[in-house]
Short mmCIF file of C-alpha atoms in Angstrom, two decimals:
data_model
loop_
_atom_site.label_atom_id
_atom_site.label_comp_id
_atom_site.label_asym_id
_atom_site.label_seq_id
_atom_site.Cartn_x
_atom_site.Cartn_y
_atom_site.Cartn_z
CA MET A 1 -50.70 -30.08 -21.44
CA LYS A 2 -48.90 -29.69 -18.12
CA LYS A 3 -48.37 -26.25 -16.64
CA LYS A 4 -44.99 -24.57 -17.09
CA TYR A 5 -43.68 -22.24 -14.44
CA SER A 6 -41.53 -19.16 -14.59
CA PRO A 7 -38.24 -19.67 -12.69
CA SER A 8 -39.37 -16.83 -10.42
CA GLU A 9 -42.29 -19.01 -9.26
CA LEU A 10 -39.92 -21.70 -7.98
CA PRO A 11 -37.12 -21.78 -5.38
CA ALA A 12 -34.12 -19.79 -6.62
CA ALA A 13 -31.74 -22.76 -6.62
CA PHE A 14 -34.23 -25.36 -7.84
CA CYS A 15 -33.20 -27.88 -10.49
CA PRO A 16 -35.75 -30.57 -11.41
CA LEU A 17 -33.24 -33.37 -11.97
CA PRO A 18 -32.82 -34.57 -8.34
CA TRP A 19 -36.63 -34.94 -8.27
CA THR A 20 -36.99 -36.77 -11.58
CA GLN A 21 -33.79 -38.47 -12.69
CA LEU A 22 -31.26 -40.96 -11.38
CA ALA A 23 -27.91 -40.54 -13.13
CA THR A 24 -24.80 -42.72 -13.04
CA SER A 25 -21.19 -42.63 -14.17
CA VAL A 26 -19.58 -45.51 -16.08
CA ARG A 27 -18.60 -47.07 -12.72
CA GLY A 28 -22.07 -46.77 -11.24
CA PHE A 29 -21.32 -43.66 -9.19
CA VAL A 30 -24.56 -41.77 -8.56
CA ARG A 31 -24.59 -38.14 -9.75
CA LEU A 32 -27.10 -35.33 -9.92
CA CYS A 33 -26.38 -35.02 -13.66
CA CYS A 34 -23.58 -35.48 -16.18
CA ASN A 35 -21.96 -32.19 -15.10
CA THR A 36 -21.46 -33.16 -11.46
CA THR A 37 -19.08 -35.48 -9.69
CA ALA A 38 -20.32 -38.41 -7.62
CA LEU A 39 -22.48 -37.88 -4.55
CA ARG A 40 -20.63 -38.69 -1.32
CA GLN A 41 -21.86 -40.65 1.64
CA THR A 42 -21.27 -39.58 5.25
CA ASP A 43 -18.03 -41.60 5.41
CA GLY A 44 -16.69 -39.79 2.33
CA SER A 45 -17.05 -42.72 -0.04
CA ARG A 46 -18.83 -42.30 -3.36
CA LEU A 47 -22.48 -43.30 -3.54
CA VAL A 48 -22.55 -46.31 -5.87
CA LEU A 49 -25.46 -47.98 -7.62
CA GLY A 50 -24.56 -51.64 -7.46
CA GLY A 51 -23.71 -54.36 -4.97
CA PRO A 52 -26.21 -54.02 -2.13
CA GLN A 53 -27.56 -50.65 -3.35
CA THR A 54 -30.61 -50.89 -5.60
CA VAL A 55 -32.27 -48.09 -7.56
CA THR A 56 -35.03 -47.76 -4.96
CA GLU A 57 -32.55 -47.56 -2.07
CA VAL A 58 -30.31 -45.01 -3.77
CA TRP A 59 -33.20 -42.80 -4.86
CA ASN A 60 -33.97 -41.69 -1.31
CA SER A 61 -30.47 -42.12 0.09
CA PRO A 62 -29.07 -39.45 2.46
CA PRO A 63 -26.89 -37.72 -0.20
CA LEU A 64 -29.81 -37.26 -2.61
CA ARG A 65 -32.16 -36.14 0.16
CA ALA A 66 -29.56 -33.60 1.30
CA ALA A 67 -29.15 -32.21 -2.23
CA ARG A 68 -32.90 -31.70 -2.58
CA LYS A 69 -33.14 -29.97 0.80
CA GLN A 70 -30.27 -27.65 -0.04
CA MET A 71 -31.85 -26.62 -3.34
CA LEU A 72 -35.16 -25.91 -1.65
CA SER A 73 -33.32 -23.75 0.90
CA GLY A 74 -32.12 -21.50 -1.93
CA LYS A 75 -28.53 -22.67 -2.46
CA LEU A 76 -27.07 -24.93 -5.14
CA PRO A 77 -24.91 -27.77 -3.77
CA GLU A 78 -21.15 -27.54 -4.26
CA LEU A 79 -21.49 -30.43 -6.72
CA CYS A 80 -23.36 -28.04 -9.03
CA ARG A 81 -20.44 -25.60 -9.31
CA PHE A 82 -20.18 -25.95 -13.09
CA CYS A 83 -23.69 -24.54 -13.54
CA SER A 84 -23.00 -22.00 -10.78
CA GLN A 85 -19.89 -20.73 -12.56
CA ILE A 86 -21.69 -20.39 -15.87
CA GLU A 87 -24.65 -18.59 -14.30
CA ALA A 88 -22.37 -16.25 -12.33
CA ARG A 89 -20.90 -15.07 -15.63
CA GLY A 90 -24.34 -14.33 -17.06
CA HIS A 91 -24.52 -17.33 -19.38
CA THR A 92 -27.12 -20.09 -19.72
CA SER A 93 -26.34 -23.25 -17.75
CA LYS A 94 -27.79 -26.72 -18.19
CA ARG A 95 -30.05 -25.99 -15.21
CA ASN A 96 -31.27 -22.74 -16.78
CA SER A 97 -31.92 -24.46 -20.09
CA LEU A 98 -33.92 -27.24 -18.44
CA MET A 99 -35.96 -24.74 -16.43
CA ASN A 100 -36.69 -22.72 -19.55
CA ARG A 101 -37.77 -25.73 -21.62
CA GLN A 102 -39.47 -27.81 -18.91
CA PRO A 103 -40.01 -30.88 -21.12
CA ASP A 104 -43.16 -32.88 -20.46
CA TRP A 105 -41.33 -35.83 -18.88
CA LEU A 106 -40.44 -33.67 -15.87
CA GLY A 107 -44.08 -33.49 -14.77
CA ASP A 108 -45.52 -30.64 -12.72
CA LEU A 109 -42.61 -28.95 -10.91
CA LYS A 110 -44.67 -27.46 -8.07
CA GLU A 111 -46.25 -30.84 -7.42
CA LEU A 112 -42.77 -32.38 -7.24
CA ILE A 113 -41.68 -29.81 -4.67
CA ALA A 114 -44.87 -30.26 -2.65
CA SER A 115 -44.34 -34.04 -2.54
CA THR A 116 -40.91 -33.67 -0.91
CA SER A 117 -40.79 -34.67 2.76
CA PRO A 118 -39.01 -32.45 5.34
CA GLU A 119 -36.12 -34.94 5.13
CA GLY A 120 -35.88 -34.56 1.33
CA ALA A 121 -37.43 -37.94 0.48
CA LEU A 122 -39.83 -38.51 -2.41
CA PRO A 123 -42.86 -40.84 -2.59
CA HIS A 124 -42.32 -41.69 -6.25
CA HIS A 125 -39.59 -43.41 -8.25
CA PRO A 126 -37.49 -41.61 -10.87
CA VAL A 127 -39.21 -40.98 -14.20
CA SER A 128 -35.86 -40.74 -15.99
CA LEU A 129 -32.73 -42.88 -15.88
CA ASP A 130 -29.44 -41.44 -17.17
CA LEU A 131 -27.35 -44.59 -17.56
CA ARG A 132 -23.70 -45.02 -18.44
CA LEU A 133 -23.45 -48.78 -18.72
CA GLY A 134 -19.70 -49.21 -18.49
CA ASN A 135 -16.86 -48.18 -20.79
CA VAL A 136 -17.12 -50.57 -23.76
CA CYS A 137 -16.30 -48.53 -26.86
CA ASN A 138 -14.87 -48.98 -30.36
CA LEU A 139 -13.07 -45.60 -30.40
CA LYS A 140 -10.32 -43.93 -28.39
CA CYS A 141 -10.96 -40.25 -28.99
CA VAL A 142 -8.10 -37.90 -28.13
CA MET A 143 -10.11 -36.24 -25.34
CA CYS A 144 -11.19 -39.55 -23.78
CA ARG A 145 -9.50 -41.94 -21.32
CA PRO A 146 -9.49 -45.60 -20.24
CA ASP A 147 -12.19 -45.11 -17.62
CA THR A 148 -14.73 -44.18 -20.31
CA SER A 149 -13.34 -46.12 -23.29
CA SER A 150 -12.12 -49.70 -23.13
CA LYS A 151 -10.18 -49.10 -26.35
CA TRP A 152 -8.00 -46.55 -24.54
CA VAL A 153 -6.50 -49.05 -22.08
CA ARG A 154 -3.73 -50.35 -24.37
CA ASP A 155 -2.70 -46.88 -25.57
CA PHE A 156 -2.45 -45.65 -22.00
CA GLU A 157 -0.16 -48.55 -21.13
CA LEU A 158 2.09 -47.60 -24.06
CA LEU A 159 2.04 -43.91 -23.16
CA GLN A 160 3.17 -44.68 -19.62
CA ARG A 161 6.33 -46.34 -20.98
CA GLN A 162 7.34 -43.15 -22.77
CA SER A 163 8.76 -39.92 -21.42
CA PRO A 164 6.53 -38.26 -18.79
CA LEU A 165 3.22 -36.88 -20.03
CA PRO A 166 2.04 -33.38 -19.10
CA GLN A 167 0.81 -33.50 -15.51
CA SER A 168 -2.76 -32.53 -16.39
CA ALA A 169 -2.97 -35.22 -19.10
CA SER A 170 -1.46 -37.89 -16.85
CA ARG A 171 -3.87 -37.02 -14.04
CA PHE A 172 -6.81 -37.10 -16.47
CA LEU A 173 -5.87 -40.48 -17.97
CA GLN A 174 -5.32 -42.12 -14.58
CA HIS A 175 -8.77 -41.18 -13.24
CA PRO A 176 -9.94 -42.61 -10.92
CA GLU A 177 -6.69 -43.00 -9.00
CA VAL A 178 -8.34 -45.15 -6.34
CA PRO A 179 -10.85 -47.34 -8.20
CA GLU A 180 -14.31 -47.62 -6.70
CA GLY A 181 -17.39 -49.05 -8.29
CA SER A 182 -17.18 -51.27 -11.36
CA HIS A 183 -17.68 -50.95 -15.11
CA GLU A 184 -20.13 -53.85 -14.70
CA TRP A 185 -22.08 -52.14 -11.90
CA TYR A 186 -25.41 -52.76 -13.62
CA GLU A 187 -25.10 -56.51 -13.16
CA SER A 188 -25.46 -56.30 -9.37
CA CYS A 189 -28.10 -53.65 -8.71
CA GLU A 190 -31.24 -55.36 -10.03
CA LEU A 191 -31.56 -52.73 -12.77
CA LEU A 192 -33.62 -54.94 -15.08
CA GLU A 193 -35.81 -55.98 -12.17
CA PHE A 194 -36.47 -52.32 -11.34
CA ILE A 195 -37.48 -51.64 -14.95
CA LYS A 196 -39.79 -54.66 -14.98
CA THR A 197 -41.42 -53.63 -11.69
CA HIS A 198 -41.50 -49.83 -11.99
CA GLY A 199 -41.11 -49.25 -15.71
CA SER A 200 -44.69 -48.08 -16.06
CA GLY A 201 -43.59 -44.83 -14.40
CA LEU A 202 -40.61 -44.24 -16.68
CA ARG A 203 -40.86 -41.50 -19.27
CA ARG A 204 -37.25 -41.14 -20.38
CA LEU A 205 -34.14 -43.30 -20.75
CA HIS A 206 -30.81 -41.72 -21.60
CA PHE A 207 -27.80 -43.84 -22.54
CA SER A 208 -24.18 -42.84 -22.78
CA GLY A 209 -20.92 -44.69 -22.37
CA GLY A 210 -18.63 -45.92 -23.65
CA GLU A 211 -20.61 -46.47 -26.81
CA PRO A 212 -24.10 -47.55 -25.67
CA LEU A 213 -24.97 -49.36 -28.90
CA LEU A 214 -22.15 -51.83 -28.21
CA ILE A 215 -23.24 -52.69 -24.65
CA PRO A 216 -25.50 -55.79 -24.39
CA MET A 217 -27.29 -54.56 -21.24
CA HIS A 218 -28.56 -51.53 -23.16
CA LYS A 219 -30.30 -53.76 -25.66
CA GLU A 220 -31.70 -55.95 -22.86
CA ILE A 221 -33.26 -52.86 -21.27
CA LEU A 222 -34.93 -51.83 -24.53
CA LEU A 223 -36.26 -55.32 -25.19
CA THR A 224 -37.58 -55.50 -21.62
CA CYS A 225 -39.46 -52.23 -22.12
CA VAL A 226 -40.98 -53.55 -25.34
CA LYS A 227 -41.94 -56.90 -23.77
CA GLN A 228 -43.49 -55.23 -20.69
CA GLY A 229 -45.49 -52.82 -22.84
CA TYR A 230 -43.77 -49.65 -21.55
CA ALA A 231 -41.87 -48.68 -24.69
CA GLY A 232 -44.58 -46.51 -26.22
CA GLN A 233 -44.49 -44.06 -23.31
CA ILE A 234 -40.69 -43.76 -23.06
CA ARG A 235 -38.51 -41.27 -24.88
CA LEU A 236 -34.98 -42.51 -25.61
CA SER A 237 -31.93 -40.32 -25.90
CA TYR A 238 -28.30 -41.17 -26.61
CA ASP A 239 -24.80 -39.81 -26.58
CA THR A 240 -23.32 -41.85 -29.41
CA ASN A 241 -20.43 -41.76 -31.84
CA GLY A 242 -22.89 -42.86 -34.53
CA THR A 243 -20.69 -45.60 -35.96
CA GLN A 244 -22.92 -48.48 -34.82
CA ILE A 245 -26.28 -47.32 -36.21
CA ASP A 246 -27.81 -49.99 -38.43
CA PRO A 247 -31.29 -51.03 -39.67
CA GLU A 248 -31.82 -53.33 -36.66
CA TRP A 249 -31.47 -50.41 -34.23
CA LEU A 250 -33.79 -48.24 -36.30
CA LYS A 251 -36.46 -50.93 -36.26
CA LEU A 252 -36.18 -51.44 -32.47
CA TRP A 253 -36.31 -47.69 -31.76
CA GLU A 254 -39.61 -47.39 -33.63
CA ASN A 255 -41.31 -49.14 -30.67
CA PHE A 256 -40.64 -46.10 -28.45
CA ALA A 257 -42.33 -42.72 -28.14
CA ALA A 258 -39.38 -40.84 -29.59
CA VAL A 259 -35.61 -41.06 -30.02
CA GLU A 260 -33.10 -38.23 -29.71
CA LEU A 261 -29.60 -38.93 -30.99
CA ASN A 262 -26.72 -36.75 -29.81
CA ILE A 263 -24.12 -37.62 -32.42
CA SER A 264 -20.52 -36.48 -32.01
CA ILE A 265 -19.04 -34.78 -35.06
CA ASP A 266 -15.77 -33.05 -34.16
CA GLY A 267 -14.25 -32.67 -37.61
CA VAL A 268 -14.41 -33.83 -41.21
CA ALA A 269 -12.09 -36.16 -43.12
CA ASP A 270 -8.56 -36.19 -41.60
CA SER A 271 -9.59 -34.07 -38.62
CA PHE A 272 -12.45 -36.47 -37.77
CA GLU A 273 -10.20 -39.53 -38.05
CA TYR A 274 -7.55 -38.00 -35.79
CA ILE A 275 -9.87 -36.74 -33.04
CA ARG A 276 -12.17 -39.78 -33.06
CA TYR A 277 -9.44 -42.36 -33.71
CA PRO A 278 -9.60 -45.02 -35.19
CA ALA A 279 -12.95 -44.22 -36.84
CA LYS A 280 -12.96 -43.87 -40.63
CA TRP A 281 -14.62 -40.84 -42.13
CA GLN A 282 -16.27 -42.63 -45.06
CA ASP A 283 -17.75 -45.28 -42.75
CA PHE A 284 -19.24 -42.51 -40.61
CA VAL A 285 -20.67 -40.80 -43.69
CA ASP A 286 -22.27 -44.09 -44.72
CA GLN A 287 -23.89 -44.47 -41.29
CA MET A 288 -25.25 -40.93 -41.41
CA THR A 289 -26.60 -41.51 -44.92
CA LEU A 290 -28.53 -44.52 -43.58
CA LEU A 291 -29.92 -42.30 -40.83
CA ALA A 292 -30.84 -39.63 -43.38
CA GLN A 293 -32.96 -42.17 -45.24
CA TRP A 294 -34.94 -43.16 -42.10
CA ARG A 295 -38.51 -41.98 -42.50
CA TRP A 296 -39.79 -42.57 -38.96
CA PRO A 297 -41.23 -39.20 -37.86
CA SER A 298 -40.38 -39.36 -34.13
CA TYR A 299 -36.61 -39.06 -34.12
CA SER A 300 -34.34 -36.07 -33.90
CA VAL A 301 -30.60 -35.48 -34.21
CA ARG A 302 -28.39 -33.09 -32.32
CA TRP A 303 -24.96 -32.85 -33.89
CA ILE A 304 -22.55 -32.27 -31.00
CA ILE A 305 -19.34 -30.43 -31.84
CA THR A 306 -16.84 -30.56 -29.00
CA ALA A 307 -14.72 -27.45 -29.44
CA GLN A 308 -11.05 -27.98 -28.66
CA ILE A 309 -7.67 -26.75 -29.81
CA LEU A 310 -7.47 -29.40 -32.57
CA ASN A 311 -10.68 -28.37 -34.35
CA ILE A 312 -11.27 -24.72 -33.45
CA PHE A 313 -10.10 -23.58 -36.90
CA ASP A 314 -12.34 -26.13 -38.64
CA TYR A 315 -15.79 -25.04 -37.50
CA ARG A 316 -16.84 -23.78 -40.93
CA GLN A 317 -16.08 -27.12 -42.59
CA ILE A 318 -18.10 -28.91 -39.91
CA PHE A 319 -21.00 -26.47 -40.37
CA ASP A 320 -20.94 -27.00 -44.12
CA TRP A 321 -20.93 -30.80 -43.87
CA VAL A 322 -23.79 -30.93 -41.37
CA SER A 323 -25.76 -28.41 -43.44
CA GLN A 324 -25.26 -30.57 -46.50
CA MET A 325 -26.46 -33.66 -44.59
CA LYS A 326 -29.52 -31.80 -43.35
CA LEU A 327 -30.63 -31.12 -46.91
CA SER A 328 -31.40 -34.82 -47.26
CA LEU A 329 -33.01 -35.20 -43.84
CA SER A 330 -36.78 -35.05 -43.59
CA GLY A 331 -38.21 -32.55 -41.10
CA ASP A 332 -35.30 -30.11 -41.01
CA HIS A 333 -36.44 -28.50 -37.74
CA ARG A 334 -35.66 -31.74 -35.92
CA HIS A 335 -31.93 -31.41 -36.53
CA GLN A 336 -29.71 -29.07 -34.53
CA ILE A 337 -26.03 -28.31 -34.10
CA LEU A 338 -24.91 -27.80 -30.52
CA TRP A 339 -21.56 -26.89 -29.02
CA ASN A 340 -19.77 -28.69 -26.27
CA SER A 341 -16.24 -27.92 -25.11
CA VAL A 342 -13.27 -29.89 -23.86
CA ARG A 343 -12.52 -29.18 -20.23
CA SER A 344 -10.22 -32.16 -19.66
CA PRO A 345 -7.49 -32.91 -20.42
CA GLU A 346 -6.80 -29.20 -20.02
CA CYS A 347 -4.05 -29.23 -22.65
CA LEU A 348 -6.69 -29.86 -25.37
CA SER A 349 -8.87 -26.94 -24.27
CA VAL A 350 -9.13 -23.89 -26.53
CA ALA A 351 -7.87 -21.94 -23.51
CA THR A 352 -4.44 -23.41 -24.32
CA LEU A 353 -4.16 -21.17 -27.39
CA PRO A 354 -2.07 -17.99 -27.12
CA ASP A 355 -4.10 -14.81 -26.61
CA ALA A 356 -3.24 -13.59 -30.10
CA LEU A 357 -4.77 -16.68 -31.72
CA LEU A 358 -7.86 -16.55 -29.52
CA LYS A 359 -8.30 -12.92 -30.52
CA GLU A 360 -7.87 -13.88 -34.17
CA ILE A 361 -10.59 -16.55 -33.90
CA HIS A 362 -12.97 -14.15 -32.13
CA GLY A 363 -12.32 -11.57 -34.85
CA GLU A 364 -12.96 -14.11 -37.59
CA ILE A 365 -16.26 -15.12 -35.99
CA ASP A 366 -17.29 -11.45 -35.67
CA GLU A 367 -16.49 -10.87 -39.35
CA GLN A 368 -18.67 -13.82 -40.39
CA ILE A 369 -21.52 -12.61 -38.20
CA ALA A 370 -21.29 -9.12 -39.70
CA ALA A 371 -21.10 -10.44 -43.26
CA ALA A 372 -23.96 -12.94 -42.99
CA PRO A 373 -27.12 -11.96 -44.88
CA SER A 374 -30.13 -11.21 -42.72
CA ASP A 375 -32.47 -13.89 -44.04
CA PRO A 376 -34.07 -16.98 -42.47
CA LYS A 377 -31.58 -19.33 -44.13
CA SER A 378 -28.71 -17.61 -42.33
CA SER A 379 -30.35 -17.42 -38.91
CA GLU A 380 -29.13 -20.85 -37.74
CA ARG A 381 -25.57 -20.15 -38.82
CA LEU A 382 -25.63 -16.80 -37.03
CA ALA A 383 -26.92 -18.48 -33.87
CA LEU A 384 -24.18 -21.12 -34.10
CA LEU A 385 -21.46 -18.52 -34.53
CA SER A 386 -22.75 -16.57 -31.54
CA SER A 387 -22.94 -19.79 -29.50
CA LEU A 388 -19.38 -20.72 -30.45
CA LYS A 389 -18.12 -17.30 -29.39
CA GLN A 390 -19.94 -17.69 -26.05
CA HIS A 391 -18.38 -21.13 -25.50
CA LEU A 392 -14.91 -19.79 -26.17
CA THR A 393 -15.48 -16.97 -23.71
CA VAL A 394 -16.86 -19.23 -20.97
CA VAL A 395 -14.06 -21.80 -21.27
CA SER A 396 -11.36 -19.12 -21.29
CA ARG A 397 -12.80 -17.47 -18.18
CA ILE A 398 -13.30 -20.69 -16.25
CA GLN A 399 -9.72 -21.79 -16.93
CA ALA A 400 -8.19 -18.32 -16.60
CA ASN A 401 -6.62 -19.05 -13.20
CA GLU A 402 -5.09 -22.38 -14.24
CA ARG A 403 -4.43 -21.84 -17.91
CA PRO A 404 -2.87 -24.83 -19.66
CA GLU A 405 0.56 -24.42 -21.25
CA LEU A 406 0.84 -24.71 -25.03
CA SER A 407 3.93 -26.87 -24.50
CA ASP A 408 1.69 -29.40 -22.70
CA PHE A 409 -0.49 -29.71 -25.82
CA LEU A 410 2.53 -30.21 -28.08
CA GLN A 411 4.01 -32.79 -25.72
CA TYR A 412 0.73 -34.69 -25.44
CA VAL A 413 -0.09 -34.93 -29.15
CA ALA A 414 3.53 -35.88 -29.92
CA ALA A 415 3.23 -38.79 -27.49
CA LEU A 416 -0.12 -39.85 -28.96
CA ASP A 417 1.27 -39.71 -32.49
CA GLN A 418 4.22 -41.90 -31.51
CA VAL A 419 1.91 -44.56 -30.04
CA ARG A 420 -0.72 -44.44 -32.78
CA GLY A 421 1.34 -43.64 -35.87
CA THR A 422 -0.80 -40.54 -36.49
CA ASP A 423 0.15 -36.95 -37.37
CA TRP A 424 -1.69 -34.10 -35.67
CA GLN A 425 -0.23 -31.51 -38.07
CA ARG A 426 -1.81 -33.28 -41.03
CA ALA A 427 -5.15 -33.42 -39.18
CA ALA A 428 -5.00 -29.75 -38.12
CA PRO A 429 -2.86 -27.96 -40.73
CA ARG A 430 -4.14 -24.47 -40.01
CA LEU A 431 -3.41 -24.88 -36.30
CA ALA A 432 0.07 -26.18 -37.11
CA GLN A 433 0.67 -23.20 -39.38
CA ALA A 434 -0.62 -20.75 -36.77
CA LEU A 435 1.71 -22.27 -34.18
CA ARG A 436 4.51 -22.38 -36.79
CA CYS A 437 5.18 -26.04 -36.17
#
């Protein structure tokens, strides 16, 4: 077993990802992780994986070398401000969490640091690829946009013909204003060739999207790993809406070392269908039932709840449904519920709620924590309630200086409902009642 280090034994601003992982956006922009924006080249343009830039060339490119050098000097790059903000408020960031866990695929962290040249270059290739292979998707979730969901394109065209959208929503939907890169970036960067040539060093592949299970290149990558004999040493992980899981995928995944599924579940019944439009709740339940019957021992599920104004009153129903599903899942410890939170568009953030309602939600959570029995069965629920409260606090503080207007939320969902023929008040009746709509 590899040695794990205390954070105090490593540089204060160290994060292992620039030493181990190459991450992309849906347009092939190179990032340090999913929480950062694209790395910039000396001329100000985004660093793109694609065209003339191959994986090997990008891995030791000037922007990545500079990020490594800055971390070793004791300061997080400006790109890492999301983690910096969370840490400054005394909460656990993604960087902190990774440093605490130090999963095996990272390797020996001190050896990674020692291998870094004075210019920030590394002698090895990445052991992890975090790939967003374009924007092909079957859903158009309310907190998504055309750049990350192909299904959103038509709705955005219709929304633009209506009365003006809230500025924050319009800015979010139009991203990027000046297109760079391509949603087909992976076709021009010799990605498959890199995996064939250097796949023996890979230990982790993460896929997001879009919906990765709908993207042909994703399947080609998996089949290449199987054919080349690398699959058994690679852990797979996914951000997925879960609607495309079928027996064929389960059979293919069993060739790999392990599979971690981060499945989005932002509501139940009407709430689910509104937020993750046009998914159907019963179809999703059927897919999850199939997953529950899978007896392969090397998979795990993290149910990701993205807290936002539309579902913040529904967390108990979501807890109850996931808990019910877990009763039929083998190896209960392999299944977790984790919180995420909407940051954009800002009008869907929980920070949009009036102070009185935020206080009411905090009070309700505190009451449930106080009333919960102190037994092992309640420990997970208590941890989830505490985590939810922390998320609400962090989001409210981060957006305190530019707090979204409630009128922006009402304007945005009214426009969506007109285009889609939906009804947000039916999907979120308690919210509608609280806002007296």
